[in-house]
CSV table of C-alpha atoms (C1' of nucleotides) in Angstrom, one decimal:
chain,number,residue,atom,x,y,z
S,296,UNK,CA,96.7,111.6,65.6
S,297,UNK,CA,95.4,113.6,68.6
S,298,UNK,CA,98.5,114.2,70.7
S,299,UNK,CA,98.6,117.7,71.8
S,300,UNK,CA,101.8,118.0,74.5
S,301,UNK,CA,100.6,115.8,77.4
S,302,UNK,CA,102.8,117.6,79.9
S,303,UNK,CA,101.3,121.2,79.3
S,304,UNK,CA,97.5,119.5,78.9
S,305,UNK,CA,98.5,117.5,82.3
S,306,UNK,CA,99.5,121.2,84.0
S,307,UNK,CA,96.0,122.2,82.5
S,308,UNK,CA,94.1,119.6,84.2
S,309,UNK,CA,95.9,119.9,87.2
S,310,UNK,CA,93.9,123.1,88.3
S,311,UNK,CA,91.0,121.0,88.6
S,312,UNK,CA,92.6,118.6,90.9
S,313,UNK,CA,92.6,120.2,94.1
S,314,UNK,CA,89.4,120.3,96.3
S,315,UNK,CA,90.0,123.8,97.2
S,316,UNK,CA,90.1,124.7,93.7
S,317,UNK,CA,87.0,123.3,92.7
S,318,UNK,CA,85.3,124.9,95.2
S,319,UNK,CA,86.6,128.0,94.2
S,320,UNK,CA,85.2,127.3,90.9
S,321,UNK,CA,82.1,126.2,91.5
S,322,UNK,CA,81.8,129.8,93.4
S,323,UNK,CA,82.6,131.4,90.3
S,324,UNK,CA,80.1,129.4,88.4
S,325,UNK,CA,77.1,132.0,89.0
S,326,UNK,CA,79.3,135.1,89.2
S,327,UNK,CA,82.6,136.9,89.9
S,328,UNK,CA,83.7,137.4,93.0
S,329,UNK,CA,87.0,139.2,94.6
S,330,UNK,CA,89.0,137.4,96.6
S,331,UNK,CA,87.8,138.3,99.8
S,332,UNK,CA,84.3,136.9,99.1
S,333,UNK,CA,85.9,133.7,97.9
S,334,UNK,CA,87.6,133.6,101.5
S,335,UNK,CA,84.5,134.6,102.8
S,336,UNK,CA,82.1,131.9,101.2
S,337,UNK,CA,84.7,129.1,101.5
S,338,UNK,CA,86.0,130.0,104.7
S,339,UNK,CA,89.3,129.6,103.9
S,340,UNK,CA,92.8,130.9,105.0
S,341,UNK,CA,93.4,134.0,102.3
S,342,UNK,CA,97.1,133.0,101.6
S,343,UNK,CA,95.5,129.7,100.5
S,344,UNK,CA,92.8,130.8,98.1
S,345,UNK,CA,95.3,133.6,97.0
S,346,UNK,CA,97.8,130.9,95.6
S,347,UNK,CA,95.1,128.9,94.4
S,348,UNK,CA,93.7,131.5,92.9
S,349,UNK,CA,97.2,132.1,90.9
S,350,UNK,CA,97.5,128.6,90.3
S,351,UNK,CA,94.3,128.8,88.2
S,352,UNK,CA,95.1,131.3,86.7
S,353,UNK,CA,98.5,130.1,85.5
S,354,UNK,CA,96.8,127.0,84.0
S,355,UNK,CA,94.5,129.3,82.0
S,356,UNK,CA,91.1,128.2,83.8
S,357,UNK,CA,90.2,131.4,85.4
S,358,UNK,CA,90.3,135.1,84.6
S,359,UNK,CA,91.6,138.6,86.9
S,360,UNK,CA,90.2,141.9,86.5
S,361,UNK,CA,91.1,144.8,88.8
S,362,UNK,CA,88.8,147.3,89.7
S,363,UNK,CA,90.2,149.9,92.1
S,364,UNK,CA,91.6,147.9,95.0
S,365,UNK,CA,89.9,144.5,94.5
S,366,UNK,CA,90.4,142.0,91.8
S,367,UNK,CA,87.5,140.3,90.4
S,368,UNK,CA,87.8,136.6,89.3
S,369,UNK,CA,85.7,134.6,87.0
S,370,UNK,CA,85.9,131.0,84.6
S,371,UNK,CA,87.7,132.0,81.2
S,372,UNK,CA,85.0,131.2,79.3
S,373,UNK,CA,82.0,129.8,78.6
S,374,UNK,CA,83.9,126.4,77.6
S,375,UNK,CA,85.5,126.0,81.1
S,376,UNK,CA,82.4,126.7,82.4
S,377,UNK,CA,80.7,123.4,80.5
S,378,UNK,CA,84.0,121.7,80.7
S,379,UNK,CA,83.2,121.9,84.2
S,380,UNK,CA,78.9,120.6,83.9
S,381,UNK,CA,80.4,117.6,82.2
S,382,UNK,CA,83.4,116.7,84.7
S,383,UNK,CA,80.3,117.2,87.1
S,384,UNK,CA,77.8,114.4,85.4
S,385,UNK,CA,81.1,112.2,84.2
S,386,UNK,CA,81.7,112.0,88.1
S,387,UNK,CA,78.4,111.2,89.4
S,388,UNK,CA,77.4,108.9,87.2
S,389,UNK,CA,80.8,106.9,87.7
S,390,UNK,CA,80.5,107.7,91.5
S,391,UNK,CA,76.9,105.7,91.5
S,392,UNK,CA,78.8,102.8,88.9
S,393,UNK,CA,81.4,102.3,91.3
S,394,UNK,CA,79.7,102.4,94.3
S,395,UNK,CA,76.8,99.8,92.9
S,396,UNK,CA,79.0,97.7,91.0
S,397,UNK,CA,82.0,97.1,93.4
S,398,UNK,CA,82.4,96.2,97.5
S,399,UNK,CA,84.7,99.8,97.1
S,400,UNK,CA,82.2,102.7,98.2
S,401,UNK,CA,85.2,105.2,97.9
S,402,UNK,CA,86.9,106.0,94.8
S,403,UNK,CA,90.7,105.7,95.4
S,404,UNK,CA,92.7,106.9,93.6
S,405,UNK,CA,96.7,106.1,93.1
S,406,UNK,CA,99.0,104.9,96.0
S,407,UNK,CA,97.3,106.7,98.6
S,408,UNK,CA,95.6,106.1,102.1
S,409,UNK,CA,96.5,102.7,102.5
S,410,UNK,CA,97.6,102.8,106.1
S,411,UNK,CA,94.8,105.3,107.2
S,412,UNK,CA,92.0,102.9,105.3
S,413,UNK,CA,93.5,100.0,107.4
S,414,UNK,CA,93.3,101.9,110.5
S,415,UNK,CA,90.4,103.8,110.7
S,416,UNK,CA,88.7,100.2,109.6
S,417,UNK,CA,85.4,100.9,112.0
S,418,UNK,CA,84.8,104.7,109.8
S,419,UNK,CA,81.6,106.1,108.5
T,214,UNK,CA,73.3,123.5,95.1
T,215,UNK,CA,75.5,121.6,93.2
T,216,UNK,CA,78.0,120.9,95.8
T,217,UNK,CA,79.1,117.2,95.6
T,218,UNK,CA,81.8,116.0,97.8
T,219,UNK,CA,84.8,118.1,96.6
T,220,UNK,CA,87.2,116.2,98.1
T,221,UNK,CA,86.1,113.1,96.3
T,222,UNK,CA,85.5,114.8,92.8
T,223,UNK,CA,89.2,116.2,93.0
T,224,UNK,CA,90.2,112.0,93.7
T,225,UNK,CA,88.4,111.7,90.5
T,226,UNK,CA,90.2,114.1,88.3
T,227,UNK,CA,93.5,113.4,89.8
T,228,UNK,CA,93.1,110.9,87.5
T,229,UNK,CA,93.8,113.1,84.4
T,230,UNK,CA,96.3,115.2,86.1
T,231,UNK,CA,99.1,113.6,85.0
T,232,UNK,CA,101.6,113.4,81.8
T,233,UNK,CA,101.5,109.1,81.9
T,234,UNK,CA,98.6,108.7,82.8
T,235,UNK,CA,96.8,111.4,80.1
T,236,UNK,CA,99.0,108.8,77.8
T,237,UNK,CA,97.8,105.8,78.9
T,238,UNK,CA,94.1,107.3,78.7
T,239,UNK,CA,94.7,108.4,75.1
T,240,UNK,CA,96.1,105.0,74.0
T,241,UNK,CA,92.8,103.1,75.4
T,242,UNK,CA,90.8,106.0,73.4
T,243,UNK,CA,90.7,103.7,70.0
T,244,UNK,CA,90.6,100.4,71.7
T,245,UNK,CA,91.1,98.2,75.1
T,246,UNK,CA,94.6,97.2,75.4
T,247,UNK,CA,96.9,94.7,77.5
T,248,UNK,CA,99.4,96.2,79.7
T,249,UNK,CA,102.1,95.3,78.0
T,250,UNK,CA,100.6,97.0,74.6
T,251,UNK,CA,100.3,99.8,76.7
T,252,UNK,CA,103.9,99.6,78.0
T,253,UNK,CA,105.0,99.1,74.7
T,254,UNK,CA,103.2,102.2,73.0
T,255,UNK,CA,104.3,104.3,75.3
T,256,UNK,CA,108.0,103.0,75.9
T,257,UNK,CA,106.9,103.1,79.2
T,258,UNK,CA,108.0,100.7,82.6
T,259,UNK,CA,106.2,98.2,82.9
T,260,UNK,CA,105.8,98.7,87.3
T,261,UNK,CA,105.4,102.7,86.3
T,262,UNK,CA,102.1,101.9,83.7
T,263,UNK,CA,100.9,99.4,86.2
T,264,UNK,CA,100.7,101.9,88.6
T,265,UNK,CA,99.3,104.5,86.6
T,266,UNK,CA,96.6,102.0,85.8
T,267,UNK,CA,95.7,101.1,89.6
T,268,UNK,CA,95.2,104.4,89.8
T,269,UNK,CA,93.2,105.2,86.7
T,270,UNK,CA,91.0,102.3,87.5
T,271,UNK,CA,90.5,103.6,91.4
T,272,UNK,CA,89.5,106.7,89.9
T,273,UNK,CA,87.1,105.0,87.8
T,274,UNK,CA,88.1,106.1,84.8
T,275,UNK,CA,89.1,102.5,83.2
T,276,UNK,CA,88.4,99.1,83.8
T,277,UNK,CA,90.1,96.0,83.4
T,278,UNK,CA,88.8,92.3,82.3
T,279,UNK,CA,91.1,89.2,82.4
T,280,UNK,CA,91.3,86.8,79.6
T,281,UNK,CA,94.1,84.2,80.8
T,282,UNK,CA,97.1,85.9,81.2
T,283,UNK,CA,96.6,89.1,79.6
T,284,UNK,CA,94.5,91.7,81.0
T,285,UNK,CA,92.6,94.1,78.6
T,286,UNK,CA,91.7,98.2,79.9
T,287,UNK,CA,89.5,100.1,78.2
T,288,UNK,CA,87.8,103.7,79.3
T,289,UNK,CA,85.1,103.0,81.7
T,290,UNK,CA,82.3,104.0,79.3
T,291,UNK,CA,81.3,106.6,76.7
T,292,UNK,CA,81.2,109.6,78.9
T,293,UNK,CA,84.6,109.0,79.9
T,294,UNK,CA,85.0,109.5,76.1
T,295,UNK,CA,83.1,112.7,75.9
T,296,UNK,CA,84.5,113.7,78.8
T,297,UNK,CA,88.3,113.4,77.3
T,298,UNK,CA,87.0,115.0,74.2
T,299,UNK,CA,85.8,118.1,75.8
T,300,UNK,CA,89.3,118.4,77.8
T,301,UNK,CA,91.4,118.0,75.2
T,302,UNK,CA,89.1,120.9,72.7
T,303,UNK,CA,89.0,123.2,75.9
T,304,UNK,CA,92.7,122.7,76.3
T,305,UNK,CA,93.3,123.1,72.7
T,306,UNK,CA,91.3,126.6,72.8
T,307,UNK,CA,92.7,128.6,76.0
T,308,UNK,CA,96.9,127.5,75.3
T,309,UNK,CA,95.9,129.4,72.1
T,310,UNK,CA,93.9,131.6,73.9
T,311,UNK,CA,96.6,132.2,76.7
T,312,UNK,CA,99.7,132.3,73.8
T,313,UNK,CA,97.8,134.6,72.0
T,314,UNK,CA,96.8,137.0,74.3
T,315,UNK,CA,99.8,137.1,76.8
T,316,UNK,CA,103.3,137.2,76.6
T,317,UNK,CA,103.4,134.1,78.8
T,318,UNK,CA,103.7,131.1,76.1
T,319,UNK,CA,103.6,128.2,78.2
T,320,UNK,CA,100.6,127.4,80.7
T,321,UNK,CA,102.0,127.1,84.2
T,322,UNK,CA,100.1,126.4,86.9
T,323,UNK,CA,100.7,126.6,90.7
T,324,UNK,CA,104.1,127.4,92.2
T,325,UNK,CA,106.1,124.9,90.2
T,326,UNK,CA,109.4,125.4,88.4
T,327,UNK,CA,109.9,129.7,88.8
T,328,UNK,CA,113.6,128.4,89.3
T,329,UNK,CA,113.7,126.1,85.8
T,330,UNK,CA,111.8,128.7,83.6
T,331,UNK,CA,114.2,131.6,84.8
T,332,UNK,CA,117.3,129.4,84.5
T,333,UNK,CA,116.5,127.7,81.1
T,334,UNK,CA,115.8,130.6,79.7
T,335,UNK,CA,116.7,130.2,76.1
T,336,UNK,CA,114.7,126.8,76.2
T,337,UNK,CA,113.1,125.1,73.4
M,72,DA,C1',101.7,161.4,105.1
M,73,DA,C1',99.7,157.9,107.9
M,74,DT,C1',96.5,154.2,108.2
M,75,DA,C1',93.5,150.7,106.6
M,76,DT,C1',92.1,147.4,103.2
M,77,DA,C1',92.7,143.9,99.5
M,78,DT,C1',95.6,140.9,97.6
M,79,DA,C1',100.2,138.7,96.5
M,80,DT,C1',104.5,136.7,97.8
M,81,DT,C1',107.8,134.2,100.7
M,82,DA,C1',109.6,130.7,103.7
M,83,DG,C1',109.2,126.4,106.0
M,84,DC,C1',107.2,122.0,106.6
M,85,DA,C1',104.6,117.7,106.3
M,86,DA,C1',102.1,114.9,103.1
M,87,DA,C1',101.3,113.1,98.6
M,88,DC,C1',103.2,111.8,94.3
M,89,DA,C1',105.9,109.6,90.4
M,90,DC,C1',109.6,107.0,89.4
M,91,DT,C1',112.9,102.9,89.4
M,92,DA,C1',114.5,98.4,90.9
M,93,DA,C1',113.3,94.3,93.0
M,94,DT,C1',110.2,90.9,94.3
M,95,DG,C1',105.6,88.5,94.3
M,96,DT,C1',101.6,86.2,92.1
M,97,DG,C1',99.0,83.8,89.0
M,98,DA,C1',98.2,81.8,84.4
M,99,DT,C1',100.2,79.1,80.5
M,100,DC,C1',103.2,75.9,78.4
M,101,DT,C1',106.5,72.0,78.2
K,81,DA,C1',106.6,70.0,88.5
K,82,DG,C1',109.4,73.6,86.5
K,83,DA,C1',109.9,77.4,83.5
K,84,DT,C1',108.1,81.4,81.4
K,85,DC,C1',105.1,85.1,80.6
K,86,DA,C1',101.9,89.0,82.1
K,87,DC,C1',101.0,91.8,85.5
K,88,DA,C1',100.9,93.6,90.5
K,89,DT,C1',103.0,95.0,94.6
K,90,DT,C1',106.6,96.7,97.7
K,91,DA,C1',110.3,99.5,99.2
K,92,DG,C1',113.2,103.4,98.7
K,93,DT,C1',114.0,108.1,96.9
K,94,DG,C1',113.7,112.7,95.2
K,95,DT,C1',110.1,116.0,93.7
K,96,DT,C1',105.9,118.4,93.9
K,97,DT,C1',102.1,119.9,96.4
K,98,DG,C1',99.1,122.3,99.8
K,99,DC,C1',99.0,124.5,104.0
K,100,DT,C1',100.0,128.2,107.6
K,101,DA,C1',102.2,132.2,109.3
K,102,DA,C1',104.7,136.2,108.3
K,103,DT,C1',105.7,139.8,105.3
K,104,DA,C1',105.3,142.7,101.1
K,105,DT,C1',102.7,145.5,97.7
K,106,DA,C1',99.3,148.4,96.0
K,107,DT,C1',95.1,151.0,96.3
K,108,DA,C1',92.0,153.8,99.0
K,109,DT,C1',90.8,156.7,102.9
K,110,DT,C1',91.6,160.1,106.5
DNA sequence: AATATATATTAGCAAACACTAATGTGATCT
DNA sequence: AGATCACATTAGTGTTTGCTAATATATATT
């Protein structure tokens, strides 16, 4: 008799879907950081880490403070932040279990890249 | 120097990012189950589960064994367990977190339905 | 007040996604 | 062999997502 809302849990786990994302995230594991040194480390567009940034932030994963004209960012809390560790260790271990255990070296993951896999068939 | 492949992480956790699916993986918490338990637990459609599945299992997150007809999922392994765990308590603590603490009562992440919250607005 | 800086928001677009209905495949049973 | 059951796959469709470029807002600086 777990069964919180799976919709809203589902929008929660969304923010960590994104590879942009978790790169922001993993930024903000050691420290806060504004914006522009987000775009800075990550060398991404600012628009991009902007919404990403607010995307986070709607699903409750990160945190905004404004000081003067910059706004400093950082995980929620310390939960997110080992909610994070263990999403990291789950993933390598099963990275190593899939790639040992099956001919599939790349985790895929729904319907997608079916026609680029085919293609590209001399990759890597 | 954590830095693992982002892009392939983010695969991974696509695999809890979604209502169904979060379902499906909740369902397969107690015990393995056939598809058709699963499609029957969840009043699901049959081709919609077996799709979610593909996907869980390309992800890694489950893994499927025949026995004749019937073939039984189950969560890859423990972790996967502990993993879930972790998400669901986190969850649990920042929608409290975030309702409490903001007027905002509903988690809402990235630049989904602005039109459906303002238009619904005596929701609920 | 004008300008610069930091961040957010909007619009538009292509790609990915989730869903349904229909069809395919493989195992079991008669 | 033919029918049936359990599950997978395909095709088609509308929705959501992530990206870029352009514009807006707010704070700071001169």
């Amino acid at each position: 008799m777990i069964t919180t809302n799976s919709e809203v849990k589902a929008k929660f786990l969304r923010g960590f879907s994104d590879k942009t994302r978790l790169q922001i995230l993993e930024s903000l594991r050691e420290s806060e950081k504004t914006v522009s040194q987000i775009v800075e480390t990550l060398k991404g567009n600012q628009s991009n880490i902007s919404q990403h940034l607010a995307c986070l932030k709607g699903c409750g994963i990160i945190i905004g403070r404004q000081e003067g004209k910059y706004i400093y960012y950082s995980l929620r809390n310390e939960e997110i932040k080992q909610l994070l560790d263990l999403m990291q260790s789950v993933f390598v271990n099963v990275e190593l279990e899939v790639a040992a255990c099956e001919k599939n070296d790349e985790l895929d993951c729904c319907q997608s890249n079916k026609e680029d896999v085919a293609n590209e068939s001399g990759g890597r």
